[in-house]
Amino acid sequence: MCGIIGYIGDRPACEVIVKGLKRLEYRGYDSAGIVTEDGGRLYIRKGAGRIDDLTEKLGFLEMPGKRGIGHTRWATHGIPNDINAHPQTDCTGRIALVHNGIIENYRELREELLRRGHHFDSDTDTEVIAHLIEEELKSSGSFEEAMRRALLRLKGSFALGIVYTGEPDRLYFVRNESPLVLGIGDGENFAASDVPAFLEYTNRVVFLDDREYAIITRNSWTVKSLDSGEVVEKTVQEVEWTLEMAEKAGYPHFMLKEIHEQPRAIRDAIHGNAGIIRSVAEEIAKYDRIFIVAMGTSYHAGLVAKYLFQRLAKKVPIVEDASEFRYEFEELVDGNTLVIAITQSGETADTLAAMKLARRKGAKVLAIVNVVGSMATRIADFTLYTHAGPEIGVAATKTYTTQLTVLAMLAIELARVLGTADQEYLDELEAELSAVPELVERALRHEASLRELAEELKDRRDFFYIGRGISVPTALEGALKLKEISYIHAEGLSAGELKHGPLALLEDGVPVVAIAPSGKTFDKIVSNIEESRARGAFIISIGDREELGRISDVFVQMPEMDELLTPIVYIVPLQILAYHLSVLRGNDPDKPRNLAKSVTVE
Ligand code: AGP
């Protein structure tokens, strides 16, 4: 996730762009850059760091010109440094562009362009696009045609802002699976990843759809189809958001926005890893002793991975909370060990310590990380990124479901490499995984009824979350979400454990949330629901079988899917419930008391 802002009009472009970048900083903040055009020449300043610091250090506000584009980066390919910051340019320096998204086939394109004599400065997937347009320009009648031809060759997600010195009156913006919106002014026009970037100047907007591009000049704007090149009729809408609301895309809190971003984030996780998952699976296939280390929500992702690995790849990893691993398992780690560290921030002290210990003892370390260039990526032998984009809310939501997505991809590929599961079944599971974003969208539609449920339950003191098999980690994660933002006591446990103690705590009206997908233990959890009901518990069941409705006070219907993928979808209603309980109890879910986003001390 990155932020883009473009401007063409009569104001100094740099001023509009710097303000816009500040408002988009929540979309990424590891580096930033600006290109402006003046007198047929491009001016580019960019670097690693926060926008305020770069504005001062690089003199963003002294850049000439009345058209330009800015970018704030959240690295996906290439560490955050000055060279990888956007804009990226072609060999001639006449085309500059900024990008939000992931180009899946950039490696092949880069190889092809290198063979044709292009020179690359950065490690980004973005730079490929500039060279590809340059290449197409050699045989196209116009820049627009060259751009379109180049973009038709890209696989993946992209929102782009493009400036070309040969056409001094316009800017190009393109959208495919990454957001982009035009701002329509008087004698000036804007484009950005999100409305707040230009809301100070205009509230008249045109939302681009996927596979559309826009040409904006000072006094005009046109939208065309990327596939046909034909003009698309669009309507101008007026937004009535305040600036603060707009920054959160209209959501009252970042957490809610991040919950709703999950379909997009999961798609990016799939696109971003499709090209490399095979080589990572081949590497980890060599190890029999596998530890998974992580904390909090990331630890719950590790627990889900255990089920995925054992069911598909017939490997049973030992999943340990990193703070325990570092003191308990030292003697078991050696050169034949693989340690998989899961951490969204890449900065959690216990997880980093566990990784360092593993490296010291000669183990191989794979990190699954969201923040590119974070410490975990520097310690690890190899890294898979979750591509969730920055998560501002303290409670992990989209970083969790993207961790699960990457782990599912890894388990499927590992089973393929090892030949431990039926290949046809693995193909089906992979296809079902690519449909998970739509299933999450369906789960999100329960929001209104979950808000009503939260209204009813907001004064309850204790909650129990129960599951079986691969749903046990979902129970743990549902309980963690509730505890950390609503401050209600909650326990997550395997449903089989109920009778061994916790049942004594059940009395009239105590909410029991049962995670009950179809699968080999469905009948068992139905019995656990019955035994809780018999003690007067208030049953909320999450599942795909309608019969759950008859034995529950509230039934949240989930779409049918392979049980192995249910953790990615079933957590969504639990996130939403926790969110609304938090808000109804007067808390700020984005900043829960006593907690920090990353725990950088032991
Ligand atoms: C979850 O909502 C919490 N924010 C917390 O448990 C978090 O998952 C944990 O601190 C681990 O963080 P990491 O993924 O950045 O390592």
Coordinates of C-alpha atoms and ligand atoms in Angstrom, one line a residue:
M1 CA 0.0 0.0 0.0
C2 CA 1.4 3.4 -1.0
G3 CA -0.1 6.9 -1.5
I4 CA -0.3 8.8 -4.7
I5 CA -1.2 12.5 -5.3
G6 CA -1.1 14.4 -8.6
Y7 CA -1.8 18.0 -9.5
I8 CA -2.1 20.1 -12.6
G9 CA -3.3 23.7 -12.4
D10 CA -2.0 27.2 -11.5
R11 CA -0.7 26.7 -8.0
P12 CA 2.9 25.6 -7.2
A13 CA 2.5 21.8 -7.6
C14 CA 5.0 21.0 -4.9
E15 CA 2.8 22.8 -2.2
V16 CA -0.3 20.8 -3.1
I17 CA 1.7 17.6 -3.3
V18 CA 3.5 17.9 0.0
K19 CA 0.1 18.6 1.8
G20 CA -1.4 15.7 0.0
L21 CA 1.4 13.4 0.9
K22 CA 1.1 14.3 4.6
R23 CA -2.6 13.3 4.4
L24 CA -1.7 10.0 2.7
E25 CA 1.1 9.2 5.1
Y26 CA -1.1 6.6 6.8
R27 CA -0.8 4.5 3.6
G28 CA 2.9 4.2 3.8
Y29 CA 5.8 6.1 5.4
D30 CA 9.1 4.5 4.7
S31 CA 10.1 6.8 1.8
A32 CA 8.6 9.5 -0.4
G33 CA 9.3 11.4 -3.6
I34 CA 8.0 14.1 -5.9
V35 CA 8.3 14.8 -9.6
T36 CA 7.4 18.2 -11.1
E37 CA 7.7 19.4 -14.6
D38 CA 8.7 22.9 -15.6
G39 CA 9.7 24.1 -19.1
G40 CA 9.8 20.6 -20.5
R41 CA 12.2 19.4 -17.8
L42 CA 11.4 16.9 -15.0
Y43 CA 12.6 17.7 -11.4
I44 CA 12.8 14.7 -9.1
R45 CA 13.5 14.6 -5.4
K46 CA 13.1 11.5 -3.3
G47 CA 14.5 9.6 -0.4
A48 CA 13.9 7.2 2.5
G49 CA 12.3 8.8 5.6
R50 CA 9.2 10.6 6.8
I51 CA 7.6 13.3 4.7
D52 CA 8.3 16.2 7.1
D53 CA 12.0 15.3 7.3
L54 CA 12.3 14.8 3.6
T55 CA 10.5 18.1 2.9
E56 CA 13.2 19.8 4.9
K57 CA 16.2 17.8 3.8
L58 CA 15.4 17.6 0.1
G59 CA 13.6 21.0 -0.2
F60 CA 10.4 19.6 -1.6
L61 CA 8.7 23.0 -1.3
E62 CA 11.3 24.6 -3.6
M63 CA 10.5 22.5 -6.6
P64 CA 9.4 24.4 -9.7
G65 CA 6.4 23.7 -11.9
K66 CA 2.6 23.6 -11.9
R67 CA 2.1 20.0 -12.6
G68 CA 3.6 17.1 -10.7
I69 CA 3.1 13.8 -8.8
G70 CA 4.0 12.7 -5.3
H71 CA 4.3 9.3 -3.7
T72 CA 4.6 8.0 -0.2
R73 CA 5.9 4.5 -0.1
W74 CA 5.2 1.3 1.8
A75 CA 7.9 -0.9 0.3
T76 CA 6.9 -4.2 -1.3
H77 CA 9.8 -4.9 -3.7
G78 CA 13.2 -3.5 -2.7
I79 CA 14.1 -2.2 0.7
P80 CA 13.1 1.3 1.6
N81 CA 16.1 3.5 0.5
D82 CA 16.7 6.6 -1.7
I83 CA 17.0 4.7 -5.0
N84 CA 13.9 2.5 -4.5
A85 CA 11.8 5.5 -3.5
H86 CA 9.4 6.7 -6.3
P87 CA 9.2 8.3 -8.8
Q88 CA 11.0 5.8 -11.0
T89 CA 12.2 6.8 -14.5
D90 CA 13.0 5.2 -17.9
C91 CA 16.5 5.3 -19.5
T92 CA 15.9 8.7 -21.2
G93 CA 14.6 10.4 -18.1
R94 CA 11.6 11.6 -20.0
I95 CA 9.0 9.3 -18.3
A96 CA 8.6 9.4 -14.5
L97 CA 6.0 7.4 -12.7
V98 CA 4.8 6.4 -9.2
H99 CA 3.1 3.2 -8.3
N100 CA 0.9 1.6 -5.7
G101 CA 0.5 -2.1 -6.0
I102 CA 2.5 -5.2 -7.0
I103 CA 3.6 -6.2 -10.5
E104 CA 3.6 -10.0 -10.4
N105 CA 5.5 -10.6 -13.6
Y106 CA 8.1 -7.9 -13.1
R107 CA 11.0 -10.4 -13.1
E108 CA 10.3 -11.7 -16.6
L109 CA 9.7 -8.2 -17.9
R110 CA 12.9 -7.0 -16.3
E111 CA 14.9 -9.8 -17.9
E112 CA 13.4 -9.0 -21.3
L113 CA 14.1 -5.3 -21.0
L114 CA 17.7 -5.9 -19.8
R115 CA 18.2 -8.0 -23.0
R116 CA 16.9 -5.1 -25.0
G117 CA 19.6 -2.9 -23.4
H118 CA 17.6 -1.0 -20.7
H119 CA 19.5 0.0 -17.6
F120 CA 17.9 -0.3 -14.2
D121 CA 18.7 1.7 -11.2
S122 CA 16.4 0.3 -8.5
D123 CA 15.3 -3.1 -7.2
T124 CA 11.6 -2.1 -7.5
D125 CA 8.9 -3.8 -9.6
T126 CA 7.8 -0.2 -10.5
E127 CA 10.8 0.7 -12.6
V128 CA 10.0 -2.0 -15.1
I129 CA 6.8 -0.1 -16.0
A130 CA 8.8 3.1 -17.0
H131 CA 11.1 1.1 -19.2
L132 CA 8.3 -0.9 -20.8
I133 CA 6.5 2.3 -21.8
E134 CA 9.8 3.7 -23.2
E135 CA 10.2 0.5 -25.2
E136 CA 6.7 0.6 -26.6
L137 CA 7.1 4.3 -27.4
K138 CA 9.7 3.3 -30.1
S139 CA 6.9 1.7 -32.2
S140 CA 3.8 3.6 -31.1
G141 CA 2.2 6.6 -32.7
S142 CA 1.5 8.3 -29.4
F143 CA 2.5 8.2 -25.7
E144 CA -1.0 7.2 -24.7
E145 CA -0.9 4.2 -27.0
A146 CA 2.6 3.2 -25.8
M147 CA 1.4 3.5 -22.2
R148 CA -1.6 1.4 -22.9
R149 CA 0.3 -1.3 -24.7
A150 CA 2.8 -1.5 -21.9
L151 CA 0.2 -1.7 -19.2
L152 CA -1.6 -4.5 -21.0
R153 CA 1.4 -6.6 -20.4
L154 CA 1.4 -6.2 -16.6
K155 CA 0.0 -8.8 -14.2
G156 CA -0.9 -7.7 -10.7
S157 CA -2.2 -4.6 -9.1
F158 CA -1.3 -1.1 -9.9
A159 CA -2.4 2.4 -9.4
L160 CA -0.1 4.7 -11.3
G161 CA 0.6 8.4 -11.8
I162 CA 2.7 9.1 -15.0
V163 CA 4.3 12.2 -16.4
Y164 CA 6.0 12.5 -19.8
T165 CA 8.0 15.5 -20.9
G166 CA 6.8 15.2 -24.5
E167 CA 3.3 16.2 -23.4
P168 CA 3.6 19.3 -21.3
D169 CA -0.2 19.8 -20.6
R170 CA -1.3 16.5 -19.0
L171 CA -0.8 13.8 -16.4
Y172 CA -1.9 10.2 -16.7
F173 CA -3.4 8.1 -13.9
V174 CA -4.3 4.4 -14.1
R175 CA -6.2 2.1 -11.8
N176 CA -6.2 -1.7 -11.5
E177 CA -6.9 -3.3 -8.1
S178 CA -5.4 -0.4 -6.3
P179 CA -7.5 2.7 -5.5
L180 CA -7.4 6.0 -7.4
V181 CA -9.8 8.9 -7.5
L182 CA -9.8 12.1 -9.4
G183 CA -10.5 15.5 -7.8
I184 CA -12.2 18.0 -10.1
G185 CA -11.5 21.6 -9.6
D186 CA -11.9 24.9 -11.5
G187 CA -8.9 25.4 -13.8
E188 CA -7.1 22.7 -11.9
N189 CA -7.4 18.9 -11.4
F190 CA -6.1 16.3 -9.0
A191 CA -5.7 12.6 -8.7
A192 CA -5.0 10.6 -5.5
S193 CA -5.1 7.2 -3.8
D194 CA -7.6 8.7 -1.4
V195 CA -9.9 11.7 -1.2
P196 CA -8.3 13.5 1.8
A197 CA -5.2 14.2 -0.3
F198 CA -7.0 16.9 -2.2
L199 CA -10.2 17.5 -0.1
E200 CA -8.9 20.9 1.0
Y201 CA -9.3 22.1 -2.7
T202 CA -12.3 20.2 -4.0
N203 CA -15.0 17.8 -2.8
R204 CA -16.0 16.9 -6.4
V205 CA -14.6 13.5 -7.2
V206 CA -14.6 10.8 -9.9
F207 CA -13.8 7.3 -8.7
L208 CA -11.9 5.2 -11.3
D209 CA -12.8 1.6 -11.6
D210 CA -10.4 -1.2 -12.3
R211 CA -8.7 -1.2 -15.7
E212 CA -9.4 2.4 -16.3
Y213 CA -7.1 5.3 -16.9
A214 CA -7.5 9.0 -16.8
I215 CA -5.9 11.9 -18.6
I216 CA -6.1 15.1 -16.7
T217 CA -5.2 18.6 -17.9
R218 CA -5.8 21.9 -16.2
N219 CA -9.3 22.3 -17.7
S220 CA -10.3 18.8 -18.6
W221 CA -10.4 15.2 -17.5
T222 CA -11.2 12.0 -19.6
V223 CA -11.5 8.4 -18.4
K224 CA -10.8 5.5 -20.8
S225 CA -10.8 1.8 -20.7
L226 CA -7.4 0.3 -20.5
D227 CA -8.4 -2.7 -22.5
S228 CA -10.2 -1.0 -25.4
G229 CA -8.8 2.5 -25.2
E230 CA -12.4 3.8 -25.5
V231 CA -13.8 6.7 -23.5
V232 CA -15.8 5.6 -20.4
E233 CA -18.6 7.9 -19.2
K234 CA -18.2 8.7 -15.5
T235 CA -20.2 10.9 -13.1
V236 CA -18.8 13.5 -10.8
Q237 CA -19.8 12.9 -7.2
E238 CA -19.7 15.2 -4.2
V239 CA -18.3 13.8 -1.0
E240 CA -19.4 15.3 2.3
W241 CA -16.6 14.0 4.5
T242 CA -14.6 16.0 6.9
L243 CA -10.8 15.7 6.4
E244 CA -10.4 13.5 9.4
M245 CA -13.2 11.1 8.2
A246 CA -11.7 11.1 4.8
E247 CA -8.3 10.0 6.0
K248 CA -10.0 6.9 7.3
A249 CA -11.9 6.6 4.0
G250 CA -15.1 7.5 5.9
Y251 CA -14.7 4.9 8.6
P252 CA -14.7 6.2 12.2
H253 CA -11.6 4.2 13.2
F254 CA -8.6 2.8 11.4
M255 CA -9.4 -0.6 12.8
L256 CA -12.8 -0.7 11.1
K257 CA -11.2 0.5 7.9
E258 CA -8.5 -2.2 8.1
I259 CA -11.1 -4.9 8.7
H260 CA -12.8 -3.8 5.5
E261 CA -9.6 -3.7 3.6
Q262 CA -9.1 -7.4 4.1
P263 CA -10.3 -8.6 0.7
R264 CA -7.8 -6.3 -1.0
A265 CA -5.0 -7.2 1.4
I266 CA -5.6 -10.9 0.9
R267 CA -5.5 -10.4 -2.9
D268 CA -2.2 -8.6 -2.6
A269 CA -0.8 -11.3 -0.4
I270 CA -1.6 -13.8 -3.1
H271 CA -0.3 -11.7 -6.0
G272 CA 2.8 -10.7 -4.1
N273 CA 3.9 -14.2 -3.3
A274 CA 2.7 -16.2 -6.3
G275 CA 6.1 -16.0 -8.0
I276 CA 8.3 -17.0 -5.1
I277 CA 6.3 -19.5 -3.0
R278 CA 7.7 -22.5 -4.9
S279 CA 11.3 -21.7 -4.2
V280 CA 10.6 -21.1 -0.5
A281 CA 8.6 -24.3 -0.3
E282 CA 11.5 -26.2 -1.9
E283 CA 13.9 -24.8 0.7
I284 CA 11.7 -25.7 3.7
A285 CA 10.9 -29.1 2.3
K286 CA 14.5 -30.1 3.3
Y287 CA 13.8 -29.7 7.0
D288 CA 12.1 -32.1 9.4
R289 CA 12.4 -30.2 12.6
I290 CA 10.4 -27.0 12.2
F291 CA 9.7 -24.4 14.8
I292 CA 7.2 -21.6 14.4
V293 CA 7.8 -18.7 16.7
A294 CA 5.7 -15.6 17.2
M295 CA 3.7 -13.5 19.7
G296 CA 0.1 -12.5 20.1
T297 CA -2.0 -12.6 16.9
S298 CA 1.0 -13.7 14.9
Y299 CA 1.3 -16.7 17.3
H300 CA -2.3 -17.6 16.5
A301 CA -1.4 -17.5 12.8
G302 CA 1.4 -20.0 13.7
L303 CA -1.1 -22.2 15.4
V304 CA -3.2 -22.3 12.2
A305 CA -0.1 -23.1 10.2
K306 CA 0.5 -26.1 12.4
Y307 CA -2.8 -27.6 11.2
L308 CA -2.2 -26.6 7.6
F309 CA 1.3 -28.2 7.6
Q310 CA 0.3 -31.4 9.3
R311 CA -2.8 -31.9 7.2
L312 CA -1.3 -31.1 3.8
A313 CA 2.5 -31.6 4.1
K314 CA 2.5 -34.2 6.9
K315 CA 5.0 -32.2 8.8
V316 CA 4.2 -31.3 12.4
P317 CA 5.9 -28.0 13.3
I318 CA 6.4 -27.1 17.0
V319 CA 4.6 -23.7 17.5
E320 CA 6.1 -21.7 20.4
D321 CA 5.4 -18.3 21.8
A322 CA 8.7 -16.6 21.0
S323 CA 9.3 -15.5 24.6
E324 CA 9.2 -19.2 25.7
F325 CA 11.2 -20.5 22.7
R326 CA 14.2 -18.3 23.5
Y327 CA 14.6 -19.8 27.0
E328 CA 13.3 -23.4 26.5
F329 CA 14.4 -24.7 23.2
E330 CA 18.0 -23.7 22.7
E331 CA 19.4 -27.2 22.9
L332 CA 17.0 -28.5 20.3
V333 CA 18.1 -26.0 17.6
D334 CA 20.9 -26.9 15.2
G335 CA 21.8 -26.8 11.5
N336 CA 19.0 -29.3 10.7
T337 CA 16.3 -27.0 12.1
L338 CA 14.1 -24.5 10.3
V339 CA 12.6 -21.7 12.3
I340 CA 9.7 -19.8 10.8
A341 CA 9.2 -16.4 12.6
I342 CA 5.9 -14.7 12.0
T343 CA 5.7 -11.0 12.9
Q344 CA 3.7 -8.2 11.2
S345 CA 6.0 -5.4 12.5
G346 CA 9.2 -7.3 12.2
E347 CA 10.3 -5.5 15.4
T348 CA 8.8 -7.6 18.2
A349 CA 11.6 -8.1 20.7
D350 CA 10.9 -11.7 21.7
T351 CA 10.5 -12.8 18.1
L352 CA 13.7 -11.1 17.1
A353 CA 15.6 -12.7 20.0
A354 CA 14.2 -16.1 19.0
M355 CA 15.4 -15.6 15.4
K356 CA 18.8 -14.5 16.5
L357 CA 19.2 -17.5 18.8
A358 CA 18.2 -19.7 15.9
R359 CA 20.7 -18.1 13.6
R360 CA 23.4 -18.4 16.2
K361 CA 22.7 -22.2 16.5
G362 CA 23.0 -22.7 12.8
A363 CA 19.3 -23.0 12.0
K364 CA 17.7 -21.6 8.8
V365 CA 15.3 -18.8 9.5
L366 CA 12.3 -17.9 7.3
A367 CA 10.4 -14.7 8.3
I368 CA 6.8 -13.9 7.4
V369 CA 6.6 -10.1 7.8
N370 CA 4.5 -7.2 6.8
V371 CA 7.0 -4.3 7.2
V372 CA 9.5 -4.4 4.4
G373 CA 13.1 -3.8 5.6
S374 CA 12.2 -4.3 9.3
M375 CA 14.7 -5.9 11.6
A376 CA 13.2 -9.4 11.2
T377 CA 13.9 -9.3 7.4
R378 CA 17.5 -8.4 8.1
I379 CA 18.0 -11.3 10.5
A380 CA 16.2 -13.9 8.4
D381 CA 17.8 -16.1 5.7
F382 CA 14.7 -15.5 3.6
T383 CA 11.4 -13.6 3.9
L384 CA 7.9 -13.8 2.7
Y385 CA 5.9 -10.5 2.9
T386 CA 2.2 -10.4 3.7
H387 CA 1.6 -7.2 1.6
A388 CA -1.2 -6.0 3.9
G389 CA -0.1 -2.4 3.8
P390 CA 0.4 -0.3 7.0
E391 CA -1.8 -1.3 9.9
I392 CA -2.4 1.7 12.1
G393 CA -4.9 0.2 14.6
V394 CA -3.1 -1.6 17.5
A395 CA -5.3 -4.7 17.1
A396 CA -4.0 -6.8 14.3
T397 CA -6.7 -7.6 11.7
K398 CA -5.6 -7.5 8.0
T399 CA -2.1 -8.5 9.0
Y400 CA -3.5 -11.6 10.6
T401 CA -5.6 -12.7 7.6
T402 CA -2.7 -12.0 5.2
Q403 CA -0.4 -14.1 7.4
L404 CA -2.9 -16.9 7.2
T405 CA -3.1 -16.5 3.4
V406 CA 0.7 -16.7 3.0
L407 CA 0.9 -19.7 5.3
A408 CA -1.9 -21.5 3.4
M409 CA 0.0 -20.8 0.1
L410 CA 3.2 -22.2 1.7
A411 CA 1.5 -25.3 3.0
I412 CA -0.1 -26.1 -0.3
E413 CA 3.2 -25.6 -2.2
L414 CA 5.0 -27.7 0.4
A415 CA 2.6 -30.5 -0.1
R416 CA 3.1 -30.3 -3.8
V417 CA 6.9 -30.4 -3.5
L418 CA 6.7 -33.3 -1.1
G419 CA 3.9 -35.1 -2.9
T420 CA 2.0 -35.6 0.4
A421 CA -1.5 -34.7 -0.8
D422 CA -3.5 -35.4 -3.9
Q423 CA -2.4 -32.9 -6.6
E424 CA -6.0 -32.3 -7.8
Y425 CA -7.1 -31.5 -4.3
L426 CA -4.2 -29.1 -3.9
D427 CA -5.2 -27.3 -7.2
E428 CA -8.8 -27.0 -6.0
L429 CA -7.6 -25.7 -2.6
E430 CA -5.4 -23.1 -4.3
A431 CA -8.3 -22.0 -6.5
E432 CA -10.5 -21.7 -3.4
L433 CA -7.9 -19.6 -1.7
S434 CA -8.0 -17.1 -4.6
A435 CA -11.7 -16.9 -4.0
V436 CA -11.3 -16.1 -0.3
P437 CA -11.3 -12.3 -0.8
E438 CA -14.9 -12.7 -2.0
L439 CA -15.8 -14.9 0.9
V440 CA -14.4 -12.3 3.3
E441 CA -16.5 -9.7 1.5
R442 CA -19.6 -11.9 2.2
A443 CA -18.5 -12.2 5.9
L444 CA -18.2 -8.4 6.1
R445 CA -21.9 -8.1 5.2
H446 CA -22.8 -9.3 8.7
E447 CA -21.7 -6.0 10.2
A448 CA -25.1 -4.5 10.9
S449 CA -26.4 -7.6 12.8
L450 CA -23.1 -7.9 14.7
R451 CA -23.4 -4.3 15.7
E452 CA -26.9 -5.1 17.1
L453 CA -25.5 -8.1 18.9
A454 CA -22.8 -5.9 20.4
E455 CA -25.5 -3.6 21.7
E456 CA -27.2 -6.5 23.5
L457 CA -23.9 -7.9 24.9
K458 CA -22.0 -4.8 25.8
D459 CA -22.4 -5.2 29.6
R460 CA -21.5 -8.8 29.9
R461 CA -18.5 -9.6 32.0
D462 CA -17.0 -12.8 30.5
F463 CA -17.0 -14.3 27.1
F464 CA -15.9 -17.8 26.0
Y465 CA -14.8 -18.7 22.5
I466 CA -14.7 -22.4 21.6
G467 CA -13.5 -24.3 18.6
R468 CA -12.0 -27.6 17.5
G469 CA -9.1 -28.5 15.4
I470 CA -8.1 -25.7 13.0
S471 CA -10.8 -23.5 14.7
V472 CA -9.1 -23.5 18.1
P473 CA -6.7 -20.7 17.0
T474 CA -9.7 -18.8 15.7
A475 CA -11.2 -19.1 19.2
L476 CA -8.0 -17.8 20.8
E477 CA -7.7 -14.9 18.3
G478 CA -11.4 -14.0 18.7
A479 CA -10.9 -13.8 22.5
L480 CA -7.7 -11.8 22.2
K481 CA -9.5 -9.2 19.9
L482 CA -12.2 -8.8 22.5
K483 CA -9.8 -8.5 25.5
E484 CA -7.5 -6.0 24.0
I485 CA -10.0 -3.4 22.7
S486 CA -13.2 -3.9 24.8
Y487 CA -11.5 -4.8 28.1
I488 CA -14.0 -7.6 28.7
H489 CA -12.6 -10.8 30.1
A490 CA -12.5 -13.5 27.4
E491 CA -11.1 -17.0 27.1
G492 CA -10.5 -18.9 23.9
L493 CA -10.2 -22.7 24.3
S494 CA -10.6 -26.0 22.6
A495 CA -14.2 -27.0 23.0
G496 CA -13.1 -30.4 24.3
E497 CA -11.6 -28.6 27.3
L498 CA -14.9 -27.1 28.5
K499 CA -15.8 -30.1 30.6
H500 CA -12.4 -30.2 32.2
G501 CA -13.0 -27.0 34.2
P502 CA -14.3 -23.9 32.4
L503 CA -17.8 -25.3 32.3
A504 CA -18.0 -24.4 36.0
L505 CA -17.9 -20.7 35.0
L506 CA -20.9 -20.9 32.7
E507 CA -24.2 -19.5 34.0
D508 CA -27.2 -17.7 32.7
G509 CA -26.4 -15.4 29.8
V510 CA -22.7 -15.9 29.6
P511 CA -21.8 -15.6 25.9
V512 CA -20.2 -18.6 24.3
V513 CA -19.0 -18.0 20.8
A514 CA -18.7 -21.4 19.0
I515 CA -16.6 -21.5 15.8
A516 CA -18.3 -24.4 14.0
P517 CA -17.5 -24.9 10.4
S518 CA -18.4 -28.2 8.6
G519 CA -15.6 -30.6 9.0
K520 CA -14.6 -33.7 10.8
T521 CA -15.4 -32.4 14.3
F522 CA -18.6 -30.6 13.5
D523 CA -20.8 -33.1 15.5
K524 CA -18.4 -32.8 18.4
I525 CA -18.8 -29.0 18.7
V526 CA -22.6 -29.3 18.3
S527 CA -22.4 -31.4 21.5
N528 CA -20.3 -28.7 23.2
I529 CA -22.8 -26.1 22.2
E530 CA -25.6 -28.2 23.7
E531 CA -23.7 -28.7 27.0
S532 CA -23.1 -24.9 27.2
R533 CA -26.8 -24.2 26.4
A534 CA -27.9 -26.6 29.1
R535 CA -26.0 -24.3 31.6
G536 CA -27.8 -21.2 30.4
A537 CA -25.1 -19.8 28.2
F538 CA -26.0 -17.4 25.4
I539 CA -24.8 -19.1 22.2
I540 CA -23.4 -17.3 19.2
S541 CA -22.4 -19.8 16.6
I542 CA -20.4 -19.1 13.5
G543 CA -20.7 -21.7 10.8
D544 CA -22.0 -22.8 7.4
R545 CA -24.7 -25.4 8.5
E546 CA -28.2 -24.0 9.1
E547 CA -28.9 -26.5 11.8
L548 CA -26.7 -24.3 14.1
G549 CA -29.5 -21.8 14.0
R550 CA -31.8 -24.1 16.0
I551 CA -29.4 -24.5 18.9
S552 CA -28.0 -21.0 19.0
D553 CA -29.3 -17.7 20.3
V554 CA -27.5 -16.0 17.4
F555 CA -26.3 -17.8 14.2
V556 CA -23.8 -16.0 11.9
Q557 CA -24.0 -17.8 8.6
M558 CA -20.7 -18.3 6.8
P559 CA -20.2 -19.3 3.2
E560 CA -19.2 -22.9 2.5
M561 CA -15.5 -23.5 2.0
D562 CA -12.8 -26.0 2.7
E563 CA -12.3 -26.3 6.4
L564 CA -8.6 -25.5 6.1
L565 CA -9.4 -22.0 4.8
T566 CA -12.1 -21.2 7.4
P567 CA -9.7 -19.4 9.8
I568 CA -9.2 -16.6 7.2
V569 CA -12.9 -16.0 6.9
Y570 CA -14.3 -16.9 10.3
I571 CA -12.2 -14.4 12.2
V572 CA -13.9 -11.5 10.4
P573 CA -17.2 -11.5 12.3
L574 CA -15.2 -11.9 15.5
Q575 CA -13.1 -8.8 14.6
I576 CA -16.3 -6.9 13.9
L577 CA -18.0 -7.9 17.1
A578 CA -14.9 -6.9 19.2
Y579 CA -14.8 -3.6 17.4
H580 CA -18.4 -2.7 18.1
L581 CA -18.2 -3.8 21.7
S582 CA -15.2 -1.6 22.1
V583 CA -16.9 1.4 20.6
L584 CA -20.1 0.9 22.5
R585 CA -18.2 0.7 25.8
G586 CA -16.7 4.1 25.0
N587 CA -13.2 2.9 24.2
D588 CA -10.9 3.9 21.4
P589 CA -10.3 0.6 19.5
D590 CA -7.3 2.1 17.6
K591 CA -5.4 2.9 20.8
P592 CA -6.3 0.4 23.6
R593 CA -5.0 1.2 27.0
N594 CA -1.6 -0.2 28.1
L595 CA -0.8 -1.6 24.7
A596 CA 1.5 -0.6 21.9
K597 CA 1.5 -1.6 18.2
S598 CA 4.9 -3.2 18.4
V599 CA 6.4 -4.6 21.6
T600 CA 10.0 -3.8 21.2
V601 CA 11.0 -4.7 24.8
E602 CA 11.0 -8.1 26.4
Ligands
AGP1 C1 -2.8 -8.2 18.3 O1 -3.9 -7.6 18.1 C2 -1.7 -7.4 19.0 N1 -1.5 -6.2 18.4 C3 -0.4 -8.2 19.3 O2 -0.8 -9.4 19.9 C4 0.5 -8.5 18.2 O3 0.0 -9.5 17.3 C5 1.9 -9.0 18.8 O4 2.4 -8.0 19.6 C6 2.9 -9.4 17.8 O5 3.2 -8.4 16.9 P1 4.0 -8.6 15.6 O6 3.2 -9.4 14.7 O7 4.3 -7.3 15.1 O8 5.3 -9.4 16.0

